[in-house]
XYZ file of C-alpha atoms in Angstrom:
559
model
C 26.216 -6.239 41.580
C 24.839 -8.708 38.926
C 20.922 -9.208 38.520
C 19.567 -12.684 40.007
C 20.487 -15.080 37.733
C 17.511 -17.929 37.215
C 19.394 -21.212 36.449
C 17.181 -24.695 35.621
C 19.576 -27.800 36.019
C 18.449 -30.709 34.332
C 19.769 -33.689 35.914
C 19.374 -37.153 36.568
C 22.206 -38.266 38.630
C 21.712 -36.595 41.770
C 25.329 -36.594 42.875
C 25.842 -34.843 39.779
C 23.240 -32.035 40.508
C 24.732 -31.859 43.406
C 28.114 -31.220 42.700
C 27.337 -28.315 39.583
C 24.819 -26.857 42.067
C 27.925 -26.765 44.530
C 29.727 -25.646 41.956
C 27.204 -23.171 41.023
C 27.052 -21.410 44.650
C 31.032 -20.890 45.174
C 30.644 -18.041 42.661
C 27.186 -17.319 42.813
C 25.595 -16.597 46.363
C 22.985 -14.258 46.537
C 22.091 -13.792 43.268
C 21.811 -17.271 42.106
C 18.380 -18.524 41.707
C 18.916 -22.637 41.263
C 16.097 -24.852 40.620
C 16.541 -28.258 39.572
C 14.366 -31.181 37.938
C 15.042 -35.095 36.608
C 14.249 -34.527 33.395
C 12.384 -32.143 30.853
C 9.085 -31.310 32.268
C 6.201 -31.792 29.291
C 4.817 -28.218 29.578
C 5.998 -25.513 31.344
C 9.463 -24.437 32.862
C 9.437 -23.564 36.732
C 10.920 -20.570 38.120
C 10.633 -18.815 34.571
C 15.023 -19.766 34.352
C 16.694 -17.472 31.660
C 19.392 -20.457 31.164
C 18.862 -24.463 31.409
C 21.735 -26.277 32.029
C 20.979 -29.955 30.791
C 23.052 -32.993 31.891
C 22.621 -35.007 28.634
C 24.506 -37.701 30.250
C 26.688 -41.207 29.063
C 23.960 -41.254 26.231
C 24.789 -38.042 24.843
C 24.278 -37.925 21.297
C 20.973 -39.867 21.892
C 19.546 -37.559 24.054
C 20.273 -34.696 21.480
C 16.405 -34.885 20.575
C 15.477 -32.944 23.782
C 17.349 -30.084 23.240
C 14.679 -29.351 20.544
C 11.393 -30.188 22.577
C 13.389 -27.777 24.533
C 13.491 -25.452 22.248
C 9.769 -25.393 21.371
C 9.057 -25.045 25.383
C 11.037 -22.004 26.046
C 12.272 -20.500 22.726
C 13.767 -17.326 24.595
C 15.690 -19.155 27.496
C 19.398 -19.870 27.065
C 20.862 -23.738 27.105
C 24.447 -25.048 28.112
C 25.151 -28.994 27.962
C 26.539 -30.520 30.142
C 28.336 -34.241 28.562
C 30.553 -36.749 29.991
C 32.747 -36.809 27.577
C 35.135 -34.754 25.006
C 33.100 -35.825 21.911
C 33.320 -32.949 19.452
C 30.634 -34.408 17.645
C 27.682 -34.592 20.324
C 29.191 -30.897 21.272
C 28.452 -29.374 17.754
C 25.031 -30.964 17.450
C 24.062 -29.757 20.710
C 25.231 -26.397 19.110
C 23.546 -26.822 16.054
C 20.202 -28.192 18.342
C 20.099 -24.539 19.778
C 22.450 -25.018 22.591
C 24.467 -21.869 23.331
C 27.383 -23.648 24.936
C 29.053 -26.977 25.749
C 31.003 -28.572 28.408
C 32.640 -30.999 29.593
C 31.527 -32.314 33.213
C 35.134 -33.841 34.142
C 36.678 -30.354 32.755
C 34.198 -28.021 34.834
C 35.582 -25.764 37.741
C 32.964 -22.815 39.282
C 34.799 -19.807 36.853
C 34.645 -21.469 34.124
C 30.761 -22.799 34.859
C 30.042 -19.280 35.860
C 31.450 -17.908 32.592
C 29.386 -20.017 30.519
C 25.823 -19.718 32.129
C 26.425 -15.728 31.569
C 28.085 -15.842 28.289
C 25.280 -17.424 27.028
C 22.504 -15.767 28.840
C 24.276 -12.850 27.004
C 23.726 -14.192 23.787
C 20.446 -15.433 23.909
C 19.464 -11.455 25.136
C 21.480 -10.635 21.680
C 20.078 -13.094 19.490
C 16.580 -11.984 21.209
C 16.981 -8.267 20.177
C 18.084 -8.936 16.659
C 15.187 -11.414 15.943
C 12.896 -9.119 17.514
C 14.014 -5.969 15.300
C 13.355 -8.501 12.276
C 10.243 -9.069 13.249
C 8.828 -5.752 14.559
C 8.514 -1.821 13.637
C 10.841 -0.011 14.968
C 8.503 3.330 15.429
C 5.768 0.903 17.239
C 7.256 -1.863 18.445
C 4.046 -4.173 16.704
C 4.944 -7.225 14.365
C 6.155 -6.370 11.261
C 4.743 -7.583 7.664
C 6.684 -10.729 7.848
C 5.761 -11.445 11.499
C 2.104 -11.090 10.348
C 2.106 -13.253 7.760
C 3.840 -15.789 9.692
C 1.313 -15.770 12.348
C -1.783 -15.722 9.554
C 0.029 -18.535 8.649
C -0.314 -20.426 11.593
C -3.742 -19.329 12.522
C -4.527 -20.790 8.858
C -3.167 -24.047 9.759
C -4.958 -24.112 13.149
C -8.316 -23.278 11.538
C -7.969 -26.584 9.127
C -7.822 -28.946 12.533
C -10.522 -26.905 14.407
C -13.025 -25.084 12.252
C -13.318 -21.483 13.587
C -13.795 -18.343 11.728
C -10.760 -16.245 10.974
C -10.537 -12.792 9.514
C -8.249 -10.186 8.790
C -8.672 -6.368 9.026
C -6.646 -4.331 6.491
C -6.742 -0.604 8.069
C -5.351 3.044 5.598
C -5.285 6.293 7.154
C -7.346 8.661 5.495
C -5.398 11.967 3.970
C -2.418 10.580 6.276
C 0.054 12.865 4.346
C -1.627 16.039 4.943
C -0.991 15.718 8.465
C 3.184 15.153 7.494
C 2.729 17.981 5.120
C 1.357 20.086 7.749
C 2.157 19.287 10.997
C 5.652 17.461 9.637
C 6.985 14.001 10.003
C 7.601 13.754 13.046
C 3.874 14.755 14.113
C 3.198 12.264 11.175
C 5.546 9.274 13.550
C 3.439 10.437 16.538
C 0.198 9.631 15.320
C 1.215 6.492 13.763
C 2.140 5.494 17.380
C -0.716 6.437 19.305
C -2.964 4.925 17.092
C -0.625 1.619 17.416
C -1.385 1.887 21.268
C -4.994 2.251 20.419
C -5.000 -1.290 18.366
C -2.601 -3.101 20.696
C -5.215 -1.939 24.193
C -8.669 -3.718 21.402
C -7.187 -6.963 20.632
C -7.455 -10.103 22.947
C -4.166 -11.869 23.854
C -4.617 -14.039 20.875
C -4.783 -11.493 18.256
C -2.438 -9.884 16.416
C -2.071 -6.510 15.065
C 0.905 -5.314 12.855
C 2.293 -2.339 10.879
C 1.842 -3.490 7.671
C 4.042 -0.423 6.046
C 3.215 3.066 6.239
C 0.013 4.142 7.600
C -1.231 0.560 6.964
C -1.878 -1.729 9.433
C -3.347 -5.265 9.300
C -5.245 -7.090 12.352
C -5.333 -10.956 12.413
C -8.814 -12.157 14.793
C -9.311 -15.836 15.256
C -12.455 -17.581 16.542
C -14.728 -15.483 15.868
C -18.324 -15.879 15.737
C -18.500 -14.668 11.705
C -19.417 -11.369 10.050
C -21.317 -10.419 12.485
C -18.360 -9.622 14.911
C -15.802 -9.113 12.419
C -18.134 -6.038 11.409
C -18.635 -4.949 14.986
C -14.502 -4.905 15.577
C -14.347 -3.192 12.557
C -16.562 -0.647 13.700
C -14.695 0.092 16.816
C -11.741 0.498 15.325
C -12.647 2.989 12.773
C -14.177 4.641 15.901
C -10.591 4.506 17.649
C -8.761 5.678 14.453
C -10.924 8.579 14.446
C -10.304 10.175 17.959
C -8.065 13.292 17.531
C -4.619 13.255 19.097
C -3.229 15.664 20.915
C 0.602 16.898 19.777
C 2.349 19.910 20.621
C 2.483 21.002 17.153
C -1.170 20.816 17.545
C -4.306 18.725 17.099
C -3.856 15.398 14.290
C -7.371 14.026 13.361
C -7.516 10.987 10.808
C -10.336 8.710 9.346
C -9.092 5.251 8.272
C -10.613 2.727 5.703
C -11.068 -0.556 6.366
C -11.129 -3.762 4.450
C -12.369 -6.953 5.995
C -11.603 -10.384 4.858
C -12.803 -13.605 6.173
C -11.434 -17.089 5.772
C -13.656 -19.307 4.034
C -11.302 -21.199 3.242
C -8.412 -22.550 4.989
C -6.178 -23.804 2.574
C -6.087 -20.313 1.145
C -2.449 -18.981 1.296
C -2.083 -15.931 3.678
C -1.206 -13.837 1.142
C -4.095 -14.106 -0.577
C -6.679 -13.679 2.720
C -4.097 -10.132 3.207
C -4.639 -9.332 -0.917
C -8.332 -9.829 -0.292
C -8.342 -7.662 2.470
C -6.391 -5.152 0.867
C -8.769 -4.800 -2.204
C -11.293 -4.139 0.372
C -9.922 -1.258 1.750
C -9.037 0.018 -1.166
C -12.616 -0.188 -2.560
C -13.503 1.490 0.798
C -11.398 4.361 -0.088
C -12.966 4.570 -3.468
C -16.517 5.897 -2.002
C -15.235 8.002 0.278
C -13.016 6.808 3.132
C -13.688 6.568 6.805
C -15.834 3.252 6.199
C -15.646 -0.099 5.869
C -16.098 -2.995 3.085
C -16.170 -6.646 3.361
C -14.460 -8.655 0.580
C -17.155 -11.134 -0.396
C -17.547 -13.817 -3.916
C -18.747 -10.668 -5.887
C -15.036 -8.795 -4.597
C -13.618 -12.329 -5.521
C -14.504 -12.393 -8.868
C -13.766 -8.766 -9.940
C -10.532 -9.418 -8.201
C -9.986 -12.542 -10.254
C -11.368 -10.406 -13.200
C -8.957 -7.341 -11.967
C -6.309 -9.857 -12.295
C -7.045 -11.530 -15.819
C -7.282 -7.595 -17.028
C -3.901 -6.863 -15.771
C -1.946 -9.463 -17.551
C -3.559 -8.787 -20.514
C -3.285 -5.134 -20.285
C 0.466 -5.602 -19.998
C 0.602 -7.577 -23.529
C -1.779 -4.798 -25.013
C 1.315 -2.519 -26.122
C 3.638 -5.450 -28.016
C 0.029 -6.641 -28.799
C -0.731 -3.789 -30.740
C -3.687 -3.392 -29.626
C -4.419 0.112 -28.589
C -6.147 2.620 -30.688
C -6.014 6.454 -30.079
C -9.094 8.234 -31.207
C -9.992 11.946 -30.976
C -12.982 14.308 -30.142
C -12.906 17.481 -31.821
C -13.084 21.214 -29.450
C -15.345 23.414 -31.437
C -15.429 27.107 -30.931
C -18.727 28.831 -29.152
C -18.396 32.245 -31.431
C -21.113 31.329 -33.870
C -19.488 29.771 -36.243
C -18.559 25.898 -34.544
C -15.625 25.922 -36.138
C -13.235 22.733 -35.294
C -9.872 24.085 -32.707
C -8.719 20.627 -32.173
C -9.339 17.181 -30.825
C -8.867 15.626 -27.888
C -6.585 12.438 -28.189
C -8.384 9.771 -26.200
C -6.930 5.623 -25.643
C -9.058 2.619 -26.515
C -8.310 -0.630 -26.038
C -9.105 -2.927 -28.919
C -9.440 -6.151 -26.555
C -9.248 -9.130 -29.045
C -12.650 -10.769 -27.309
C -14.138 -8.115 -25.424
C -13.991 -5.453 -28.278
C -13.434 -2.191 -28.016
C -13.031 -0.952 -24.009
C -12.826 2.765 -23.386
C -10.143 3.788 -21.000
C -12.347 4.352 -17.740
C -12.436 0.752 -17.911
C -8.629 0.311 -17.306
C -6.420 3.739 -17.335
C -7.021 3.170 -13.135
C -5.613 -0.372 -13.530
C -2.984 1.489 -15.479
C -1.930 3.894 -13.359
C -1.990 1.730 -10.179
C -0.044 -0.927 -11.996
C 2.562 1.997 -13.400
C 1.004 0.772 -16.838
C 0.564 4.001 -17.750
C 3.372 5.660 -18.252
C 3.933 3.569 -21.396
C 0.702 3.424 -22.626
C 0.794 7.478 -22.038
C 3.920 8.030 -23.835
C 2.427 5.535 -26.916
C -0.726 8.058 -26.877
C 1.660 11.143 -26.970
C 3.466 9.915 -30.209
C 0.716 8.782 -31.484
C -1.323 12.440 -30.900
C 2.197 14.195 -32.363
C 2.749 12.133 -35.157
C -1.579 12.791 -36.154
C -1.068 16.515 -35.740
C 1.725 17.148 -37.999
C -0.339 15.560 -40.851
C -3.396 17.358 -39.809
C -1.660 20.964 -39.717
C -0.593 20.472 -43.273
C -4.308 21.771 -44.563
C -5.330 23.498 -40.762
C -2.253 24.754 -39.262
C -3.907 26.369 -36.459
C -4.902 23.440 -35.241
C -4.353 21.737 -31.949
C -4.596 17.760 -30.371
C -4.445 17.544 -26.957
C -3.528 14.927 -24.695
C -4.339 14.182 -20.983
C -1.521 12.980 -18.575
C -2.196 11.134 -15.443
C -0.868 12.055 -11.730
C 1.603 8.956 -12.145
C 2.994 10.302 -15.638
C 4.157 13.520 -13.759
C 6.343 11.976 -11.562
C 7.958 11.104 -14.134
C 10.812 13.310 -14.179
C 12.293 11.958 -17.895
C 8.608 13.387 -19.006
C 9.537 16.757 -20.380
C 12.865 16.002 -22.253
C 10.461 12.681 -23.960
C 7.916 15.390 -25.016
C 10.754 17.500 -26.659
C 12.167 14.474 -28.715
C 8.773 13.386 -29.750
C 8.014 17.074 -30.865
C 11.537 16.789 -32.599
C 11.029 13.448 -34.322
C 8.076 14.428 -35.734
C 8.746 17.913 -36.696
C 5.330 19.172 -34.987
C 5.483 22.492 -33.740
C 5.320 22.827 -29.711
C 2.788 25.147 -30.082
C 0.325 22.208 -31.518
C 0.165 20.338 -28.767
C -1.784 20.684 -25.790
C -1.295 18.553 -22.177
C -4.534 18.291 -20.101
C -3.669 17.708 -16.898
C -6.156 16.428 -14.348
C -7.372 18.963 -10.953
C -6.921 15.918 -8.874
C -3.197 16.393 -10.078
C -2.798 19.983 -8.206
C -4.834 18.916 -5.087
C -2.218 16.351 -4.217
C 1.938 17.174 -3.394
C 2.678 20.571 -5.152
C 6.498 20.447 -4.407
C 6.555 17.850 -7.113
C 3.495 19.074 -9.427
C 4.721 22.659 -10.049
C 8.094 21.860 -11.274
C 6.749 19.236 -13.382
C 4.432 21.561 -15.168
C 7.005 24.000 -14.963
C 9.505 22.010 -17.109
C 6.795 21.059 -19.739
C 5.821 24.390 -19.839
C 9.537 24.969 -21.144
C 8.614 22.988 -24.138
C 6.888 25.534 -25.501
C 3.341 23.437 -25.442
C -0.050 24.266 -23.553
C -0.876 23.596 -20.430
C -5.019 22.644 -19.511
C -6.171 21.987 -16.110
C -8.964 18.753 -16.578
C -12.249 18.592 -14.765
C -11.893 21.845 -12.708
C -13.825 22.204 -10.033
C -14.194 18.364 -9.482
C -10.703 18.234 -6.372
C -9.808 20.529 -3.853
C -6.802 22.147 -5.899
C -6.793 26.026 -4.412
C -7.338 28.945 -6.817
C -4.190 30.356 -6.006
C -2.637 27.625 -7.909
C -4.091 28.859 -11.066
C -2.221 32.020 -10.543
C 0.980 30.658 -10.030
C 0.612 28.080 -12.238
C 2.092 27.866 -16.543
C -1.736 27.107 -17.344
C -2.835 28.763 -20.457
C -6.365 27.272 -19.830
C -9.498 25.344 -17.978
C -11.692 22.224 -18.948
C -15.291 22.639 -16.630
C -15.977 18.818 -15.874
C -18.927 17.531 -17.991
C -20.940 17.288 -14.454
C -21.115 21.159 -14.497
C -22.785 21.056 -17.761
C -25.184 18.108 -17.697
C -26.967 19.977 -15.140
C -27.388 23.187 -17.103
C -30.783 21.266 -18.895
C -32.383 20.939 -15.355
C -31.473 23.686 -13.169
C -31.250 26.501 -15.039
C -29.635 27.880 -11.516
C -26.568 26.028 -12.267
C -25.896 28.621 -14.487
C -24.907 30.668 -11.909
C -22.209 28.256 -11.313
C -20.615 27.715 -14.137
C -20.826 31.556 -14.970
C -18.939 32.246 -12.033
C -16.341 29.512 -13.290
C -16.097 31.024 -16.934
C -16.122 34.325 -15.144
C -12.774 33.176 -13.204
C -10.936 31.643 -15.806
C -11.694 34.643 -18.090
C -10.346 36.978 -15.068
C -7.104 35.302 -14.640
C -6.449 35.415 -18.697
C -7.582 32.165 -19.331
C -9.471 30.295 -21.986
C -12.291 28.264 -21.024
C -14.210 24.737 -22.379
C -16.863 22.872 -21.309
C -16.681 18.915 -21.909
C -19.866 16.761 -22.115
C -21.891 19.154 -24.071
C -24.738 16.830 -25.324
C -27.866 19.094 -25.985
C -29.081 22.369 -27.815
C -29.879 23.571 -24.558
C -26.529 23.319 -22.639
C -24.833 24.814 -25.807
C -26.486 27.887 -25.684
C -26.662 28.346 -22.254
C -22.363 28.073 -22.446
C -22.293 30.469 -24.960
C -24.709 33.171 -23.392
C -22.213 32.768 -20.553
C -19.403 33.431 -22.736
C -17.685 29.897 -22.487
C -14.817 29.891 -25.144
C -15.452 26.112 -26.730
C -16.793 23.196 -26.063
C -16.666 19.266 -26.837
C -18.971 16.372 -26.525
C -21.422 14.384 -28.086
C -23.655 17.124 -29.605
C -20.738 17.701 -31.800
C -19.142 13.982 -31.764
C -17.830 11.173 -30.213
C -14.316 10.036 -29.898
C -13.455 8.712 -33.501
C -10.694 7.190 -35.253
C -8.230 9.552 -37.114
C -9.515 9.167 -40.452
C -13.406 9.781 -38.974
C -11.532 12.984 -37.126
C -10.282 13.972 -40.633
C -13.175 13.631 -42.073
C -15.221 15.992 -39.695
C -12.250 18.611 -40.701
C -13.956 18.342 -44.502
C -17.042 18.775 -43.798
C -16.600 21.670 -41.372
């Protein structure tokens, strides 16, 4: 047995609604639910019908126009016309108005009525389900990115005719893929959800939360009563993100970061408010994670500043205007003899002057900027140490790759043509690669360093001691030696307990066959307290700064 079927006639002529109700009843008894009404109510529909039939009368393709208030009333119900006559014309414009179906009164029997009304009930239901999977995530059923911004949109153009305050929420889980690498990917789709059923039970029926992509989601709040409660909402969500949840592959807990932008403006595009958002979470992350940060005029202007950076940054290579400079590696056995030089980018900006690279290698590598500019630093570090090893052929440049650069699986076969090209010997070149690097996805790290091992270069791990990396991947790992991160060292003037410390570190490196330096070496004091704890070389200021190649010569000389 069919479901009720709820059927709005729309009809002026009563004998007319009388007859298609009649008509409507010989096949439908029980489970016909027929209301009817003159004309197009202003509002609301009655009876909630999921298909108006609408008598559009001698005046047909006049009357077309209310097919589209109708449409704005009840976008989900279905619509059949009903005309007087056999006008293909007024048929396909009803069809083109929305309208599911046509007929023709004088042609109408009760099978053929019947068919219609649930043909395109039918279709509306289809059209319903495929505009909904546009529109929404699959895994949580919330509005998808395009929904969002749609409905951002909207709440834009609703805060121009009534001033109210609107903000959006830009939400990250914190560490999100150690609970897929752990607990696996489907755990991973479980969490996503519940915290989607956290959001959805917060909001009010006018807000809007969506899956932005990810583990992000975005939050859309209108009317609010300014910072003040944006920063309160923000706060309970972070609270709601950070309840564990409960999975049979056992217990998920996440932080999440949180950016918060609010509309000062109205005739901002939505894109932007999202952007602004965005760079707020993001900045969030940056000190820590599991907090919040408001995007404000000082966020807008390093954002506009972030922006103006970037587009020069990416005319800085054709430009030729990046410099490679180096900082010599001395030995701590007494004599301070030069081992090599670290091969370090500047940016010779053609009005800001010279910028070192903490200033924008992290624009670099979020913009994927960096894998040329590291791969310009690489030939340029080669090409340096084949004329340096002319006079010192021990010696050795080394140069430091980013995260990004080793997902670059093309990496090792470029560092085997460069050493080719050049004629350099593998065994001059060194690749620093950061601890952060290790901490992060190892399936993809160790083969990396595995293949540029193959070159035949060497293999330092950066700022130990500075990321969570595990010592058991410096036993399974092609590393040939360790860098102690220059915050080890600084404190070696103040705390002579520190010592301890970085004794134990040298002390470690030294047990698994490995050489160890100390960067940021800038007194008498910290160099002797490295070499009375048997630290193999050292670099910093002490010695010198990062110079250009013919300065780097020069200290060769006079060694």
């Amino acid at each position: 047995m069919h479901e009720p079927v709820r059927i709005l006639l729309i009809e002026r002529d009563p004998r007319a609604a009388m007859l298609i109700g009649a008509m409507l009843r010989a096949t439908w008894d029980e489970d016909l639910r027929l209301s009817h009404a003159e004309q197009l109510p202003d509002d609301v529909l009655e009876g909630d019908p999921e298909c108006v039939l609408i008598g559009l009368g001698p005046a047909g393709a006049e009357r077309l126009d209310s097919l589209e208030r109708l449409r704005r009333l009840a976008p989900e119900v279905a619509i059949v016309v009903l005309t007087e006559t056999a006008d293909e014309g007024v048929a396909l414009s009803a069809i083109q108005a929305g309208a599911q179906d046509s007929l023709v009164t004088s042609d109408l029997n009760p099978a053929r009525l019947r068919r219609a009304v649930r043909h395109s009930v039918q279709r509306k239901c289809a059209e319903a389900r495929l505009a909904h999977q546009a529109l929404h995530d699959e895994l949580t059923g919330l509005p998808n990115r395009a929904l969002f911004v749609d409905r951002l949109r909207v709440a834009l153009d609703r805060s121009r005719r009534t001033p109210a305050t609107v903000a959006v929420l830009f939400l990250d889980l914190d560490h999100f893929k150690e609970i897929n690498d752990t607990l696996g990917h489907d755990a991973g789709d479980r969490v996503l959800a519940e915290l989607a059923e956290r959001l959805r039970a917060m909001l009010r029926p006018m807000d809007t939360v969506a899956r932005f992509g990810g583990d992000e989601f975005t939050l859309l709040f209108e009317d609010l009563e300014g910072e003040r409660e944006a920063v309160l909402i923000a706060e309970r969500l972070s609270d709601a993100a950070a309840r564990p949840v409960r999975l049979p592959e056992g217990t998920a807990t996440v932080a999440a970061s949180i950016g918060i932008a609010l509309v000062s403006d109205p005739s901002v595009a939505a894109e932007t408010v999202i952007r602004e958002a965005d760079a707020a979470m993001y900045r969030a992350k940056q000190v820590g994670g599991a907090r919040f940060e408001l995007y404000d005029e000082t966020s807008r202007q390093r954002a506009s500043d972030r922006l103006e950076l970037e587009s020069e940054l990416s005319r800085a290579l054709e430009r030729d205007e990046l410099r490679v400079h180096y900082q010599p590696s001395v030995a701590l056995d007494g004599e301070d003899d030069v081992l090599g030089f670290e091969a370090l980018v500047r940016w010779q900006h053609p009005e800001r002057g010279l910028i070192g690279p903490g200033d924008f290698i992290p624009l670099a590598e979020e913009t994927g900027m960096v894998i040329p500019i590291g791969h310009f630093v690489l030939e340029q570090a080669v090409r340096q140490i084949v004329s340096w090893r002319r006079e010192w052929p021990e010696l050795t440049v080394s140069v430091n790759l980013s995260p990004r650069q080793l997902e670059d699986t093309a990496l090792a076969d470029a560092v085997t043509a460069m050493l080719d090209g050049s004629g350099s010997s593998a065994d001059a070149l060194v690749l620093e690669i950061p601890d952060r690097a290790l901490a992060g996805d190892a399936k993809r790290t160790v083969p990396a360093l595995m293949a540029l091992k193959r070159t035949g270069v060497s293999i330092v791990i950066d700022d130990y001691g500075t990321a969570s990396s595990p010592l058991s991947d410096l036993r399974r790992l092609p590393v040939d030696a360790i860098k102690l991160h220059e915050s080890f060292v600084w404190t070696l003037d103040s705390d002579p307990a520190e010592s301890t410390v970085v004794g134990a570190l040298v002390e470690l490196g030294h047990g698994l066959g490995l050489g160890v330096t100390a960067e940021g070496v800038e007194t008498e004091v910290q160099l002797e307290r490295l070499r009375a704890l048997g630290c193999d070389s050292a670099q910093g200021y002490l010695f010198s700064p990062a110079v250009p190649g013919e300065q780097a010569h020069a200290l060769l000389t006079t060694a």
